[in-house]
Coordinates of C-alpha atoms (C1' of nucleotides) in Angstrom, one line a residue:
Chain A
M1 CA 11.8 -19.7 11.8
F2 CA 10.8 -16.9 9.7
A3 CA 13.4 -14.2 8.5
L4 CA 12.6 -10.7 7.3
V5 CA 14.9 -9.3 4.7
D6 CA 14.8 -5.6 3.5
V7 CA 16.5 -3.1 2.0
N8 CA 17.6 -0.8 4.3
N9 CA 16.3 3.0 2.8
M10 CA 15.3 1.1 -0.5
Y11 CA 15.2 4.1 -2.7
C12 CA 18.2 6.2 -1.6
S13 CA 20.1 3.1 -1.7
V14 CA 19.0 1.8 -5.3
E15 CA 20.0 5.7 -6.3
R16 CA 23.4 5.2 -5.1
V17 CA 24.0 2.3 -6.7
F18 CA 23.9 3.8 -10.2
N19 CA 25.6 7.5 -8.6
P20 CA 27.9 6.6 -5.5
R21 CA 28.6 10.2 -5.5
L22 CA 25.3 10.3 -3.4
E23 CA 26.6 8.0 -0.9
G24 CA 27.3 9.8 2.5
R25 CA 25.1 12.6 1.3
P26 CA 21.9 13.5 2.5
L27 CA 19.2 12.1 0.1
V28 CA 15.8 12.1 -0.3
V29 CA 13.3 10.3 -2.7
L30 CA 10.3 12.0 -3.6
S31 CA 6.9 11.2 -4.3
S32 CA 4.8 12.2 -7.9
N33 CA 4.7 15.9 -8.5
D34 CA 7.6 16.1 -6.3
G35 CA 5.1 16.7 -3.0
A36 CA 6.6 14.8 -0.2
C37 CA 9.6 12.9 0.7
I38 CA 8.9 9.2 0.7
A39 CA 12.3 7.6 1.3
R40 CA 15.0 9.3 3.3
S41 CA 18.8 8.1 4.1
N42 CA 20.2 7.9 7.1
E43 CA 22.0 11.4 6.6
A44 CA 18.7 12.8 5.8
K45 CA 16.9 11.3 9.1
A46 CA 19.6 12.8 10.8
L47 CA 18.9 16.8 9.7
G48 CA 15.2 15.7 11.1
V49 CA 13.4 15.0 7.7
Q50 CA 10.5 13.1 8.5
M51 CA 8.8 10.4 6.6
A52 CA 5.9 12.0 4.1
Q53 CA 7.0 15.2 5.3
P54 CA 5.9 18.1 2.4
W55 CA 8.9 18.9 0.3
F56 CA 8.3 22.6 0.5
Q57 CA 9.1 22.1 4.5
V58 CA 12.6 20.6 3.7
R59 CA 13.7 22.3 0.6
G60 CA 15.7 24.8 2.3
L61 CA 18.3 22.0 3.6
Q62 CA 19.4 21.9 0.1
K63 CA 21.4 25.3 0.2
S64 CA 22.3 24.9 3.9
H65 CA 22.8 21.1 4.3
G66 CA 23.6 19.7 1.1
L67 CA 20.5 18.0 0.7
V68 CA 19.7 16.1 -2.5
A69 CA 16.6 15.2 -4.0
L70 CA 15.1 12.6 -6.5
S71 CA 11.8 12.4 -8.3
A72 CA 10.7 8.3 -7.6
N73 CA 12.0 5.8 -10.4
F74 CA 9.2 3.1 -9.5
E75 CA 10.6 1.5 -12.7
L76 CA 14.3 1.2 -11.4
Y77 CA 13.0 -0.2 -7.6
A78 CA 11.0 -2.5 -9.1
D79 CA 13.5 -4.5 -11.2
M80 CA 16.2 -3.9 -8.1
S81 CA 13.4 -5.6 -5.7
A82 CA 13.2 -8.7 -7.9
R83 CA 16.7 -9.2 -8.2
M84 CA 16.6 -9.1 -4.7
M85 CA 13.9 -11.5 -4.2
A86 CA 15.4 -13.6 -6.7
I87 CA 18.5 -13.7 -4.9
A88 CA 16.7 -14.8 -1.2
S89 CA 14.9 -17.7 -3.3
R90 CA 18.6 -19.1 -3.4
Y91 CA 18.1 -19.7 0.4
S92 CA 14.6 -20.9 0.7
P93 CA 12.1 -22.0 -1.6
Q94 CA 9.8 -20.2 0.4
V95 CA 10.0 -16.6 -0.1
V96 CA 7.0 -14.6 0.0
P97 CA 7.7 -10.9 -0.9
Y98 CA 6.3 -8.6 1.5
S99 CA 6.5 -5.1 -0.3
I100 CA 8.7 -3.3 -2.8
D101 CA 12.0 -3.6 -0.3
E102 CA 11.0 -6.4 2.2
A103 CA 10.4 -10.5 2.0
F104 CA 9.6 -13.2 4.5
I105 CA 11.8 -15.9 4.1
D106 CA 10.4 -19.6 5.8
F107 CA 13.2 -21.8 7.2
T108 CA 10.9 -24.3 8.6
G109 CA 13.0 -27.3 8.3
V110 CA 16.1 -25.7 7.5
R111 CA 18.8 -26.9 10.2
G112 CA 22.0 -24.9 11.0
D113 CA 23.1 -22.1 12.0
L114 CA 20.4 -19.5 10.4
T115 CA 22.6 -16.3 12.0
A116 CA 25.3 -17.5 9.6
V117 CA 23.0 -18.5 6.1
C118 CA 21.7 -15.0 6.6
R119 CA 24.9 -13.0 7.1
H120 CA 25.7 -15.0 3.6
L121 CA 22.7 -13.6 2.1
R122 CA 23.1 -10.3 3.3
A123 CA 27.2 -10.2 1.7
T124 CA 25.5 -12.0 -1.5
V125 CA 22.8 -9.3 -2.1
L126 CA 25.5 -6.5 -1.2
Q127 CA 28.2 -8.0 -3.6
E128 CA 25.9 -8.4 -6.5
L129 CA 23.1 -5.6 -6.0
G130 CA 25.3 -3.3 -4.0
L131 CA 22.3 -2.9 -1.3
P132 CA 22.7 -3.1 2.3
T133 CA 20.0 -5.0 3.9
S134 CA 19.0 -6.1 7.4
V135 CA 17.6 -9.4 8.6
G136 CA 15.8 -10.6 11.5
I137 CA 14.9 -14.0 12.4
A138 CA 12.3 -15.0 15.0
P139 CA 9.5 -17.9 15.6
T140 CA 7.0 -15.3 14.3
K141 CA 6.8 -13.0 11.8
T142 CA 5.8 -10.0 14.3
L143 CA 9.0 -11.2 15.9
A144 CA 10.9 -11.2 13.1
K145 CA 9.7 -8.0 12.0
L146 CA 11.0 -7.0 15.5
A147 CA 14.2 -8.2 15.4
N148 CA 14.9 -6.5 11.8
H149 CA 14.0 -3.4 13.6
I150 CA 16.6 -3.9 16.4
A151 CA 19.3 -5.2 13.9
K152 CA 19.0 -1.7 11.7
T153 CA 18.9 0.3 15.6
C154 CA 21.9 -1.6 16.7
D155 CA 23.6 -0.8 12.9
R156 CA 22.7 3.0 12.9
Q157 CA 22.8 3.7 16.8
P158 CA 25.0 1.4 18.8
S159 CA 24.4 3.5 22.0
H160 CA 20.4 2.6 21.7
Y161 CA 20.9 -1.2 23.1
G162 CA 24.7 -0.9 24.3
D163 CA 27.8 -1.1 22.1
A164 CA 28.3 -4.7 23.1
V165 CA 24.9 -6.0 22.2
S166 CA 25.4 -3.9 19.0
R167 CA 28.3 -5.5 17.9
R168 CA 26.6 -8.9 18.0
L169 CA 23.1 -8.1 16.7
A170 CA 23.7 -5.4 14.1
Q171 CA 22.7 -5.9 10.4
V172 CA 21.2 -9.7 11.2
C173 CA 19.3 -10.4 14.7
H174 CA 18.1 -13.9 15.5
A175 CA 15.8 -13.2 18.7
G176 CA 15.0 -17.4 18.5
V177 CA 18.4 -17.7 20.1
L178 CA 18.5 -14.9 22.6
S179 CA 18.2 -15.7 26.2
A180 CA 14.8 -14.9 27.8
P181 CA 16.5 -12.3 29.9
E182 CA 18.0 -10.6 27.0
L183 CA 15.1 -10.3 24.9
N184 CA 13.4 -8.8 27.8
A185 CA 15.8 -6.4 28.0
L186 CA 15.7 -5.7 24.2
M187 CA 12.0 -5.6 24.4
A188 CA 12.3 -3.1 27.7
A189 CA 14.5 -1.0 25.4
T190 CA 12.1 -0.4 22.4
E191 CA 9.3 1.6 22.3
V192 CA 5.8 -0.2 21.8
G193 CA 4.6 2.1 18.6
D194 CA 8.0 0.1 16.8
V195 CA 6.1 -2.8 16.7
W196 CA 4.7 -3.6 13.5
G197 CA 1.1 -3.5 13.6
V198 CA 1.3 -1.1 16.4
G199 CA 0.1 2.3 14.5
R200 CA 0.2 6.0 16.1
K201 CA -3.3 5.8 17.6
T202 CA -2.6 2.2 19.1
A203 CA 0.4 3.5 20.6
D204 CA -0.9 6.9 22.0
R205 CA -3.8 4.9 23.5
L206 CA -1.3 2.2 24.7
R207 CA 1.0 4.8 26.2
A208 CA -2.0 6.4 28.2
G209 CA -2.6 3.2 30.1
G210 CA 0.7 2.7 31.2
V211 CA 2.2 0.6 28.0
A212 CA 5.0 2.3 26.9
S213 CA 7.6 -0.3 26.3
V214 CA 7.4 -3.7 24.0
L215 CA 7.9 -5.6 27.3
D216 CA 4.9 -3.9 28.7
L217 CA 2.9 -4.8 25.7
V218 CA 4.0 -8.5 26.2
R219 CA 2.7 -8.7 29.7
T220 CA -0.5 -7.3 29.2
D221 CA -3.5 -9.3 30.0
V222 CA -4.7 -10.7 26.4
P223 CA -8.1 -10.7 26.8
T224 CA -8.3 -7.1 28.1
L225 CA -6.5 -6.0 24.9
R226 CA -8.9 -7.4 23.0
R227 CA -11.7 -6.0 24.8
Q228 CA -9.6 -2.7 25.0
F229 CA -8.5 -2.7 21.6
S230 CA -9.3 -5.4 18.7
V231 CA -8.3 -9.1 17.6
V232 CA -5.3 -7.5 15.5
L233 CA -3.8 -6.2 18.6
E234 CA -4.5 -9.5 20.4
K235 CA -2.7 -11.7 17.4
T236 CA 0.4 -9.3 17.4
V237 CA 0.8 -9.9 21.2
V238 CA 0.5 -13.7 20.9
E239 CA 3.1 -13.4 18.1
L240 CA 5.6 -11.3 20.4
R241 CA 5.4 -14.2 22.9
G242 CA 6.4 -16.8 20.3
T243 CA 3.3 -18.3 19.3
P244 CA 2.6 -17.7 15.3
C245 CA -0.7 -16.3 14.3
A246 CA 0.2 -15.6 10.7
G247 CA 1.8 -18.5 8.4
V248 CA 3.7 -17.3 5.8
E249 CA 1.5 -19.2 3.5
D250 CA -1.6 -16.9 4.4
A251 CA 0.5 -14.3 2.1
P252 CA -1.9 -12.7 -0.6
M253 CA -2.1 -14.1 -4.0
A254 CA -4.3 -12.0 -6.2
R255 CA -5.0 -8.6 -5.7
Q256 CA -8.3 -7.6 -4.1
Q257 CA -8.6 -4.4 -5.8
I258 CA -6.5 -1.9 -7.9
L259 CA -6.5 1.6 -7.4
V260 CA -4.9 4.0 -9.6
S261 CA -4.9 7.6 -8.1
R262 CA -2.8 10.5 -8.9
S263 CA -2.4 14.4 -7.6
F264 CA -2.8 16.4 -10.6
G265 CA 0.3 19.0 -11.2
E266 CA -1.9 22.2 -11.3
A267 CA -5.0 21.9 -10.4
V268 CA -8.1 21.2 -12.8
T269 CA -11.5 23.1 -13.2
Q270 CA -12.6 22.1 -16.5
L271 CA -14.6 18.7 -16.9
D272 CA -12.4 17.8 -20.2
G273 CA -9.2 17.5 -17.6
I274 CA -11.2 15.4 -15.3
V275 CA -12.4 13.0 -17.9
E276 CA -9.2 12.5 -19.6
A277 CA -7.2 11.8 -16.5
V278 CA -10.0 9.5 -15.6
S279 CA -9.7 7.7 -18.5
E280 CA -5.8 7.6 -18.3
F281 CA -6.2 6.2 -14.8
A282 CA -9.1 3.6 -15.9
S283 CA -6.7 2.2 -18.5
R284 CA -4.1 1.6 -16.7
A285 CA -6.1 0.1 -13.7
A286 CA -7.4 -2.2 -16.6
E287 CA -3.9 -3.3 -17.6
R288 CA -3.2 -4.3 -14.3
L289 CA -6.3 -6.2 -14.0
R290 CA -5.4 -8.2 -17.1
S291 CA -1.6 -8.5 -16.1
Q292 CA -3.0 -10.9 -13.2
G293 CA -5.5 -12.5 -15.1
S294 CA -8.6 -10.9 -13.2
V295 CA -12.0 -9.4 -14.4
A296 CA -13.6 -6.5 -12.2
G297 CA -17.4 -6.7 -10.9
A298 CA -17.2 -3.2 -10.0
L299 CA -15.7 0.4 -10.3
Q300 CA -15.4 3.5 -8.1
V301 CA -14.4 6.6 -9.4
F302 CA -13.7 9.5 -7.0
I303 CA -12.3 13.2 -7.6
R304 CA -11.3 15.4 -5.1
T305 CA -10.4 19.1 -4.0
S306 CA -7.4 19.7 -1.3
P307 CA -7.8 19.5 1.9
F308 CA -4.9 21.9 2.4
R309 CA -6.1 24.7 0.7
Q310 CA -8.8 25.8 3.4
N311 CA -9.7 28.7 1.1
D312 CA -11.2 26.4 -1.3
R313 CA -14.6 25.2 -1.6
Q314 CA -14.2 21.6 -1.0
H315 CA -15.8 18.8 -3.0
S316 CA -14.9 14.9 -2.8
P317 CA -17.8 13.1 -4.4
S318 CA -17.5 9.3 -5.1
A319 CA -19.5 6.4 -7.1
V320 CA -19.2 3.1 -7.5
L321 CA -20.7 1.1 -10.6
P322 CA -21.5 -1.8 -11.1
L323 CA -20.0 -3.8 -14.3
R324 CA -20.9 -6.9 -16.2
P325 CA -17.4 -8.6 -15.1
T326 CA -14.7 -7.3 -17.5
A327 CA -10.9 -6.6 -18.4
D328 CA -12.1 -4.8 -21.6
S329 CA -10.2 -1.2 -21.4
R330 CA -13.3 0.0 -23.5
R331 CA -15.8 -1.0 -21.2
I332 CA -13.9 0.0 -17.9
V333 CA -12.7 3.3 -19.5
S334 CA -16.1 4.3 -20.3
A335 CA -17.9 3.3 -17.4
A336 CA -15.0 5.7 -15.5
C337 CA -15.9 8.5 -17.8
E338 CA -19.1 8.1 -17.1
A339 CA -18.9 8.6 -13.3
A340 CA -16.3 11.0 -13.9
R341 CA -18.8 13.7 -15.7
A342 CA -21.7 12.6 -13.3
L343 CA -19.4 13.2 -10.3
F344 CA -17.9 16.9 -11.8
R345 CA -19.0 20.2 -10.8
P346 CA -17.9 23.7 -12.1
G347 CA -16.3 25.9 -9.9
F348 CA -13.7 23.6 -7.6
N349 CA -10.2 23.6 -8.0
Y350 CA -9.8 19.5 -8.3
A351 CA -6.4 18.4 -7.0
K352 CA -6.7 14.5 -7.4
A353 CA -8.7 11.8 -8.8
G354 CA -8.8 8.2 -8.7
V355 CA -10.0 4.8 -10.2
M356 CA -10.4 1.5 -8.2
L357 CA -11.6 -1.5 -9.6
L358 CA -13.9 -3.7 -7.1
D359 CA -15.3 -7.3 -7.2
L360 CA -12.0 -8.7 -8.7
H361 CA -12.1 -12.6 -9.9
D362 CA -10.5 -15.0 -12.0
A363 CA -10.9 -14.0 -15.3
E364 CA -11.2 -18.1 -16.4
Q365 CA -13.8 -19.0 -14.2
A366 CA -15.7 -15.7 -14.4
G367 CA -15.6 -16.0 -18.5
R368 CA -17.0 -19.3 -17.8
Q369 CA -20.1 -18.3 -15.9
G370 CA -20.4 -15.1 -18.0
E371 CA -21.1 -17.4 -20.8
L372 CA -24.0 -19.4 -19.3
A373 CA -25.6 -16.3 -18.1
L374 CA -25.0 -15.0 -21.6
Q375 CA -26.7 -18.1 -23.3
A376 CA -29.5 -17.9 -20.7
A377 CA -30.0 -14.2 -21.6
E378 CA -29.7 -14.2 -25.1
P379 CA -31.4 -17.7 -26.4
D380 CA -29.8 -17.2 -30.0
G381 CA -26.1 -17.4 -28.5
A382 CA -25.0 -14.0 -29.7
A383 CA -21.9 -13.5 -28.1
P384 CA -20.9 -9.4 -27.3
S385 CA -17.6 -9.1 -29.5
A386 CA -16.8 -6.3 -27.3
D387 CA -15.3 -8.5 -24.4
R388 CA -13.2 -10.6 -27.1
P389 CA -9.9 -10.3 -25.6
A390 CA -7.5 -10.1 -28.8
L391 CA -7.8 -6.3 -29.0
M392 CA -6.6 -6.2 -25.7
Q393 CA -3.9 -8.5 -26.1
A394 CA -2.7 -6.8 -28.8
M395 CA -2.5 -3.3 -27.2
D396 CA -0.7 -4.7 -23.9
S397 CA 1.6 -6.2 -26.3
L398 CA 2.4 -3.1 -28.2
N399 CA 2.5 -1.0 -24.8
R400 CA 4.8 -3.7 -23.7
R401 CA 7.2 -3.5 -26.9
F402 CA 7.1 0.2 -27.3
G403 CA 6.5 1.7 -24.0
R404 CA 3.4 2.6 -22.1
G405 CA 1.1 4.8 -24.0
A406 CA 2.1 3.7 -27.4
V407 CA -1.6 2.9 -28.1
R408 CA -4.1 4.1 -25.6
M409 CA -8.0 4.8 -25.4
G410 CA -9.1 8.1 -27.6
S411 CA -10.6 9.8 -24.6
A412 CA -7.1 9.6 -23.1
T413 CA -5.2 11.5 -25.7
S414 CA -3.9 15.1 -24.1
A415 CA -6.7 17.5 -25.3
L416 CA -5.5 20.2 -23.0
A417 CA -1.5 20.3 -23.7
N418 CA 0.3 22.9 -22.6
D419 CA 3.2 24.2 -24.5
A420 CA 5.5 21.5 -23.1
G421 CA 3.1 19.2 -24.7
T422 CA 1.8 17.5 -21.0
A423 CA -1.6 18.0 -20.1
A424 CA -2.2 20.1 -17.0
W425 CA -3.1 17.2 -14.8
S426 CA -0.2 15.2 -15.6
V427 CA 2.1 14.3 -12.8
R428 CA 5.4 16.5 -12.5
Q429 CA 8.9 14.6 -12.3
D430 CA 11.8 17.1 -12.7
R431 CA 14.1 15.1 -10.9
R432 CA 14.1 11.5 -12.0
T433 CA 17.1 9.4 -12.6
P434 CA 17.6 7.3 -16.1
R435 CA 15.4 3.5 -15.9
Y436 CA 19.2 2.2 -15.9
T437 CA 18.1 -1.9 -16.0
T438 CA 14.9 -1.7 -18.1
R439 CA 15.3 0.6 -21.0
W440 CA 17.6 0.4 -23.7
D441 CA 18.0 3.9 -24.3
E442 CA 18.5 4.8 -20.6
L443 CA 21.2 2.1 -20.4
R444 CA 24.3 3.3 -18.3
L445 CA 27.2 4.8 -20.6
V446 CA 30.6 3.6 -19.6
H447 CA 33.3 5.8 -21.5
Chain B
dT1 C1' 2.9 28.5 -4.1
dC2 C1' 4.2 23.6 -2.9
dT3 C1' 1.4 18.3 1.7
dG4 C1' 1.9 10.3 -1.9
dG5 C1' 0.2 5.9 -4.1
dG6 C1' -1.0 2.0 -3.4
dG7 C1' -2.6 -1.9 -0.4
dT8 C1' -5.2 -4.8 3.9
dC9 C1' -8.5 -6.3 7.5
dC10 C1' -11.5 -5.3 11.1
dT11 C1' -15.7 -3.1 13.0
dA12 C1' -20.3 -1.2 13.7
dG13 C1' -24.7 -0.6 12.1
dG14 C1' -28.1 -0.4 8.9
dA15 C1' -31.3 -3.4 5.9
dC16 C1' -33.1 -7.6 5.1
dC17 C1' -35.0 -11.9 6.3
dC18 C1' -37.9 -15.0 9.0
Chain C
dT1 C1' -48.5 2.2 29.4
dC2 C1' -46.4 -2.1 26.1
dT3 C1' -44.4 -2.6 20.1
dG4 C1' -39.9 -10.0 19.0
dG5 C1' -35.4 -12.0 18.4
dG6 C1' -32.2 -13.9 16.0
dG7 C1' -29.5 -14.4 12.2
dT8 C1' -26.9 -12.8 7.6
dC9 C1' -25.1 -9.7 4.0
dC10 C1' -23.6 -5.3 2.8
dT11 C1' -21.1 -0.8 3.4
dA12 C1' -18.3 3.1 5.0
dG13 C1' -14.7 4.2 7.6
dG14 C1' -11.0 3.4 10.7
dA15 C1' -6.2 1.7 11.7
dC16 C1' -2.6 -0.1 10.1
dC17 C1' 1.8 -0.9 6.4
dC18 C1' 5.3 0.4 3.0

DNA sequence: TCTGGGGTCCTAGGACCC
DNA sequence: TCTGGGGTCCTAGGACCC
């Protein structure tokens, strides 16, 4: 059996832990530049705020309905997430985080009443962290996701599946102990688009073919689905029928690519600003690369104008550069800047840029192979000093100790600082709450 | 005026090889 | 007139997730 545990409206719930006055109020958390809503409390959902909806479209609800908006405080959310994962790990040795707010728990071999176990887990997270969670339990991951969805819906809209059912299944739903008729009834009352792996496009095509509910999907001929859609949908249906296709173990290990990209606070028209931003993104990417112990064999840079500004001329070039495998910020940053210079054209309002590290490999393995290659290429055995890791280690530990950006590449320093001392391209985050749990100078004060 | 930032996997089609 | 066939590798793009 698998359980999927996730925090309800994670970002909003975390903000409420540290500011209980937000309880019961419509609340959204905004993306960088306060551009779009990336988390909504139940009250905000009830007002009709959509996921990823642009902030300017719902800003009016502040005055009319008391909507509160905060800038995303990812450092705080990540720390609370780690605490939640640690609690989950008390209940099974096999806990695999799936995203910042959810984890799969493998209960293989665990005997007893899993509903009771998960209710206990839920109560513990609520007591120790103040975060509300939902849990779905089932023999496959896709069914556990579905059970989780049902548990949430029963909690929020008891009328959807009926009050009696909702009382039993709210918050923790164990699909593995339901009778076949009862599970069928739940599937018949759930839209096909609510299934994990069925997105908007696929849902539209399925509905056009008369498949509207989860039950309809489960009863569709599998070879037909594979022919008309893909193996992905085929696996999804097999899982919905109770046969596991995805084990907990095939969860990802090290990342296969690292992307750092950002929309600019205001449009960038000059090469200097682009190079500065790309330099900063590249060095952030290099930090992440080193923290997972990898080296990159290639790098991609893109810059782009805003597709939403229809009167602007559009330009969104990108370029891939091969690298001799490295995790050295200096080489990664200088390659990225070189690419940015080649991509830039004057006369465009650039709105966003990004740096992607590709072809990632384990640093130690790559190091051994690299030395061999170098010895072959340079018979005198001269090792390139640029790849000695000591400088990078020193940089990383200084930045850990004194805060990100304490030590940085010369090209990333702000030549274009405005009056406020920030570069034009840097993000706006006017509404961010303190990082209560990870910064000494932002601790909650108790008088 | 103002529209997120990460990731994964699959597929189709072209280049290339024998 | 008629112009092989089968395999692999790589890349770009799409769909999906949170």
